[in-house]
Coordinates of C-alpha atoms in Angstrom, one line a residue:
F1 CA 120.4 166.7 136.7
G2 CA 120.6 168.8 134.1
S3 CA 124.1 170.0 135.8
T4 CA 125.4 166.6 135.3
F5 CA 126.7 167.6 131.4
Y6 CA 128.7 170.8 132.7
F7 CA 130.3 169.0 135.8
T8 CA 131.2 165.9 133.8
S9 CA 132.6 167.9 131.0
L10 CA 134.6 169.5 133.8
A11 CA 135.9 166.0 135.2
L12 CA 136.9 164.5 131.6
S13 CA 139.5 166.8 131.5
G14 CA 141.7 165.1 133.9
F15 CA 139.7 161.4 134.4
S16 CA 138.5 158.5 132.0
V17 CA 134.8 158.2 131.3
A18 CA 135.0 155.0 134.1
A19 CA 136.6 156.8 136.5
T20 CA 134.6 159.8 136.4
G21 CA 131.5 157.3 136.7
A22 CA 132.8 155.4 139.7
A23 CA 133.8 158.6 141.5
R24 CA 130.8 160.2 141.0
I25 CA 129.4 157.3 142.8
I26 CA 131.7 157.5 145.7
V27 CA 131.6 161.0 146.2
A28 CA 127.8 160.8 146.4
A29 CA 128.1 158.1 148.9
M30 CA 130.8 159.9 151.3
F31 CA 128.6 163.2 150.8
L32 CA 124.9 161.3 151.7
V33 CA 125.8 158.7 154.3
P34 CA 127.6 161.3 156.8
L35 CA 124.4 163.6 156.1
S36 CA 122.3 160.7 157.0
L37 CA 123.7 159.7 160.1
A38 CA 124.1 163.5 161.0
T39 CA 120.2 164.3 160.5
G40 CA 119.2 161.1 162.2
H41 CA 118.1 158.7 159.5
G42 CA 121.2 156.8 159.7
L43 CA 121.6 153.6 157.4
P44 CA 119.3 150.4 156.6
R45 CA 118.6 148.7 160.3
T46 CA 117.8 145.2 158.4
I47 CA 118.9 142.5 156.3
V48 CA 115.8 143.1 153.9
G49 CA 116.8 147.1 153.8
W50 CA 120.0 146.3 153.0
I51 CA 118.9 143.9 149.8
W52 CA 116.6 146.4 148.7
S53 CA 119.3 149.2 148.7
T54 CA 122.3 146.8 146.9
G55 CA 119.4 145.9 144.7
F56 CA 118.6 149.3 143.8
G57 CA 122.3 150.7 143.6
A58 CA 123.1 148.1 141.6
V59 CA 120.2 148.1 139.0
A60 CA 119.9 151.7 139.1
W61 CA 123.8 153.2 139.1
V62 CA 126.3 150.9 138.9
L63 CA 125.0 148.7 136.0
P64 CA 123.8 151.5 133.8
F65 CA 127.1 153.5 134.7
I66 CA 129.0 150.7 133.7
L67 CA 127.0 149.8 130.6
L68 CA 127.3 153.5 129.3
V69 CA 130.7 153.7 130.1
W70 CA 131.3 150.3 127.6
A71 CA 128.9 151.7 125.1
Q72 CA 130.1 155.4 124.7
T73 CA 133.7 154.0 123.4
R74 CA 131.5 151.9 120.4
I75 CA 128.8 154.2 119.3
P76 CA 127.5 157.6 118.8
T77 CA 126.1 159.4 121.7
N78 CA 123.3 160.5 119.8
I79 CA 122.2 157.1 119.1
I80 CA 122.7 156.9 123.1
G81 CA 120.4 159.8 123.6
A82 CA 117.6 158.6 121.2
F83 CA 117.9 155.1 123.6
F84 CA 117.3 157.5 126.6
A85 CA 114.4 158.9 125.0
A86 CA 112.3 156.1 125.5
I87 CA 112.7 156.3 129.6
P88 CA 109.9 158.5 130.6
L89 CA 107.6 156.1 128.4
M90 CA 109.4 153.5 130.1
I91 CA 108.3 154.6 133.7
L92 CA 105.1 155.6 132.5
F93 CA 104.9 152.0 131.3
L94 CA 106.0 150.3 134.4
S95 CA 104.3 152.5 136.7
W96 CA 100.8 151.3 134.6
A97 CA 101.9 147.7 134.5
I98 CA 103.6 146.8 138.3
L99 CA 102.1 149.9 140.1
K100 CA 98.9 150.0 138.5
T101 CA 98.8 153.6 138.4
R102 CA 96.2 154.8 136.2
V103 CA 97.4 156.9 133.2
S104 CA 95.3 159.3 131.3
I105 CA 95.6 159.7 127.6
R106 CA 96.8 163.1 127.8
K107 CA 99.8 161.8 129.5
W108 CA 100.6 159.0 127.2
I109 CA 100.2 162.0 124.0
G110 CA 102.0 164.4 126.0
L111 CA 105.3 162.1 126.7
A112 CA 105.2 160.9 123.4
V113 CA 105.8 164.1 122.0
G114 CA 108.3 164.9 124.6
S115 CA 110.3 161.9 123.8
A116 CA 110.0 163.1 120.0
G117 CA 111.7 166.2 121.0
L118 CA 114.5 164.5 122.5
I119 CA 114.7 162.2 119.7
L120 CA 114.9 165.3 117.6
L121 CA 117.7 166.7 119.9
A122 CA 119.9 163.7 119.1
G123 CA 119.9 164.5 115.7
P124 CA 118.7 164.1 112.2
G125 CA 118.7 160.2 111.1
T126 CA 119.4 158.9 114.7
L127 CA 116.7 156.5 114.8
S128 CA 118.0 155.2 111.2
Q129 CA 121.4 154.4 112.7
I130 CA 119.8 152.3 115.4
G131 CA 119.9 148.4 114.5
T132 CA 122.2 149.4 111.4
N133 CA 125.5 149.9 113.1
S134 CA 127.9 147.1 113.8
E135 CA 127.9 147.5 117.6
Y136 CA 124.7 145.5 118.1
L137 CA 126.0 144.6 121.9
A138 CA 126.8 148.2 122.5
Q139 CA 123.2 149.5 121.5
I140 CA 121.9 146.7 123.6
A141 CA 124.1 147.5 126.3
V142 CA 122.4 151.1 125.9
F143 CA 118.7 149.7 126.0
L144 CA 119.7 147.7 129.3
A145 CA 121.1 151.0 131.0
S146 CA 118.0 153.0 130.0
I147 CA 115.8 150.1 131.6
G148 CA 118.3 149.9 134.5
F149 CA 117.3 153.8 135.0
A150 CA 113.6 153.5 134.6
A151 CA 113.1 150.3 136.7
G152 CA 114.9 152.5 139.6
A153 CA 112.3 154.7 139.8
I154 CA 109.7 151.7 140.2
I155 CA 112.2 150.1 143.0
I156 CA 112.0 153.2 144.9
R157 CA 108.4 153.2 145.3
L158 CA 108.5 149.5 146.4
M159 CA 111.3 149.9 148.9
P160 CA 110.1 149.6 152.7
S161 CA 112.3 152.1 153.7
P162 CA 110.9 154.2 156.7
S163 CA 112.7 157.2 155.2
A164 CA 114.0 158.7 151.9
M165 CA 117.1 159.8 153.2
Q166 CA 118.0 156.5 154.4
A167 CA 116.7 154.7 151.6
T168 CA 119.3 157.0 149.4
A169 CA 122.3 156.4 151.8
G170 CA 122.1 153.0 152.0
A171 CA 121.8 152.9 148.2
A172 CA 124.9 155.2 147.7
M173 CA 127.0 153.2 150.3
A174 CA 126.2 150.1 148.6
S175 CA 126.9 151.3 145.3
G176 CA 129.9 153.2 146.3
V177 CA 131.3 149.9 147.4
M178 CA 130.6 148.2 143.8
A179 CA 132.4 151.3 142.6
I180 CA 135.5 151.1 144.2
P181 CA 137.3 148.6 142.0
I182 CA 136.6 150.4 138.9
L183 CA 137.7 153.8 140.6
I184 CA 141.1 152.1 141.2
V185 CA 141.6 150.5 137.9
E186 CA 140.7 153.3 136.2
L187 CA 142.6 156.4 138.1
P188 CA 145.3 158.2 136.2
G189 CA 148.6 157.9 136.5
A190 CA 149.6 161.0 136.8
S191 CA 148.2 164.0 139.0
V192 CA 145.2 165.8 137.5
G193 CA 144.6 169.6 138.3
V194 CA 141.9 171.3 140.2
I195 CA 139.5 171.9 137.7
P196 CA 138.8 168.0 137.1
I197 CA 138.4 167.3 141.1
L198 CA 135.6 170.5 141.3
G199 CA 134.4 168.6 138.1
V200 CA 133.9 165.5 140.2
L201 CA 133.2 167.0 143.4
G202 CA 130.2 168.6 141.7
V203 CA 128.4 165.3 139.8
G204 CA 129.1 163.5 142.8
V205 CA 127.6 166.1 145.5
F206 CA 125.3 168.2 143.5
S207 CA 124.0 166.1 140.4
T208 CA 124.4 162.4 141.9
G209 CA 123.9 162.9 145.7
I210 CA 121.3 165.6 146.0
G211 CA 119.7 164.8 142.6
Q212 CA 118.5 161.6 143.6
F213 CA 117.8 162.1 147.2
L214 CA 115.3 164.8 145.8
R215 CA 114.4 161.8 143.1
F216 CA 114.0 159.3 145.9
F217 CA 111.8 161.7 147.9
L218 CA 109.5 163.1 145.3
I219 CA 108.9 159.5 144.2
R220 CA 108.0 158.1 147.4
R221 CA 105.8 161.1 148.2
R222 CA 104.2 161.3 144.8
G223 CA 104.9 158.1 142.8
P224 CA 107.3 157.9 139.3
V225 CA 104.7 159.4 137.1
F226 CA 105.1 162.7 139.1
I227 CA 108.8 162.6 138.2
V228 CA 108.8 161.6 134.3
P229 CA 109.2 165.2 133.2
N230 CA 112.2 165.7 135.0
G231 CA 113.8 163.8 132.1
Y232 CA 112.9 166.4 129.5
L233 CA 113.7 169.0 131.8
T234 CA 117.2 167.7 132.2
A235 CA 118.0 168.1 128.6
L236 CA 116.7 171.6 128.3
I237 CA 118.8 172.8 131.7
A238 CA 121.8 171.0 130.3
A239 CA 121.5 172.8 126.9
V240 CA 121.0 176.0 128.8
L241 CA 124.2 175.5 131.0
G242 CA 126.3 174.4 128.0
S243 CA 125.2 177.3 125.9
T244 CA 125.9 180.0 129.4
L245 CA 128.8 178.2 130.8
L246 CA 130.8 175.9 128.1
G247 CA 130.4 178.5 125.4
E248 CA 128.2 176.1 122.9
R249 CA 125.9 177.6 120.5
P250 CA 122.6 175.6 119.9
T251 CA 121.4 174.9 116.0
V252 CA 118.4 175.6 114.8
S253 CA 117.4 171.8 114.8
A254 CA 118.0 171.7 118.5
M255 CA 115.7 174.7 119.1
I256 CA 113.1 173.2 117.3
A257 CA 113.4 170.4 119.3
F258 CA 113.0 172.2 122.3
I259 CA 110.1 173.7 121.2
V260 CA 108.5 170.3 120.7
I261 CA 109.8 169.2 124.1
L262 CA 107.8 172.3 125.6
G263 CA 104.9 171.2 123.8
G264 CA 105.0 167.7 125.0
L265 CA 105.4 169.3 128.6

């Protein structure tokens, strides 16, 4: 997931934000479905399985991407980052409330510190901007997107699928079908270069396809709480890739934020 920022930056050099968001889902489906069929896992075999896969794809993939695309054109990215800092805590709360998972005080405190680090990484004064910007609907959209991502972890645990590969492929296929109209509308009029296409392939296969399968597998194996630290590690890895591959120079406040995140972990 930490590679998403790098591949997306390449894709956005030739595609719109909406086209990139839709294409990553479609490419992930084109990668996961044949892989699942080739390995013998196949696709969901019952109506109930497809209902779960479609519901998961809509809640955790398509809807959040659409809402984020709409919101990114209206509010600063640091505000979006602040909302997303709450996702690990949302997963923790939903696991406790719905799955009845026992969560220790140490985990609550550690994840709260990590979330504070992500907010600090978003930039000083970010929290004071929430609710004061005129684009209230955009902020609500980001909040709903973050809930969708968090709820996805709980849905994965509840899905009655026999294998993580089958469930992931089914969700990818259902999400890909929903994303096709968006991609058709948002396709660029002129031809794009090789770099944007490589970016779409990277974010679709590596960040989305492989990333979602590993997330699915780990949640089914160990539960949502186990993968919560991934949200913090993703930010650190994205920063490392940004500085090494994109030539970005991390600020002093960003370095302090990284220390806080590591402290929380």
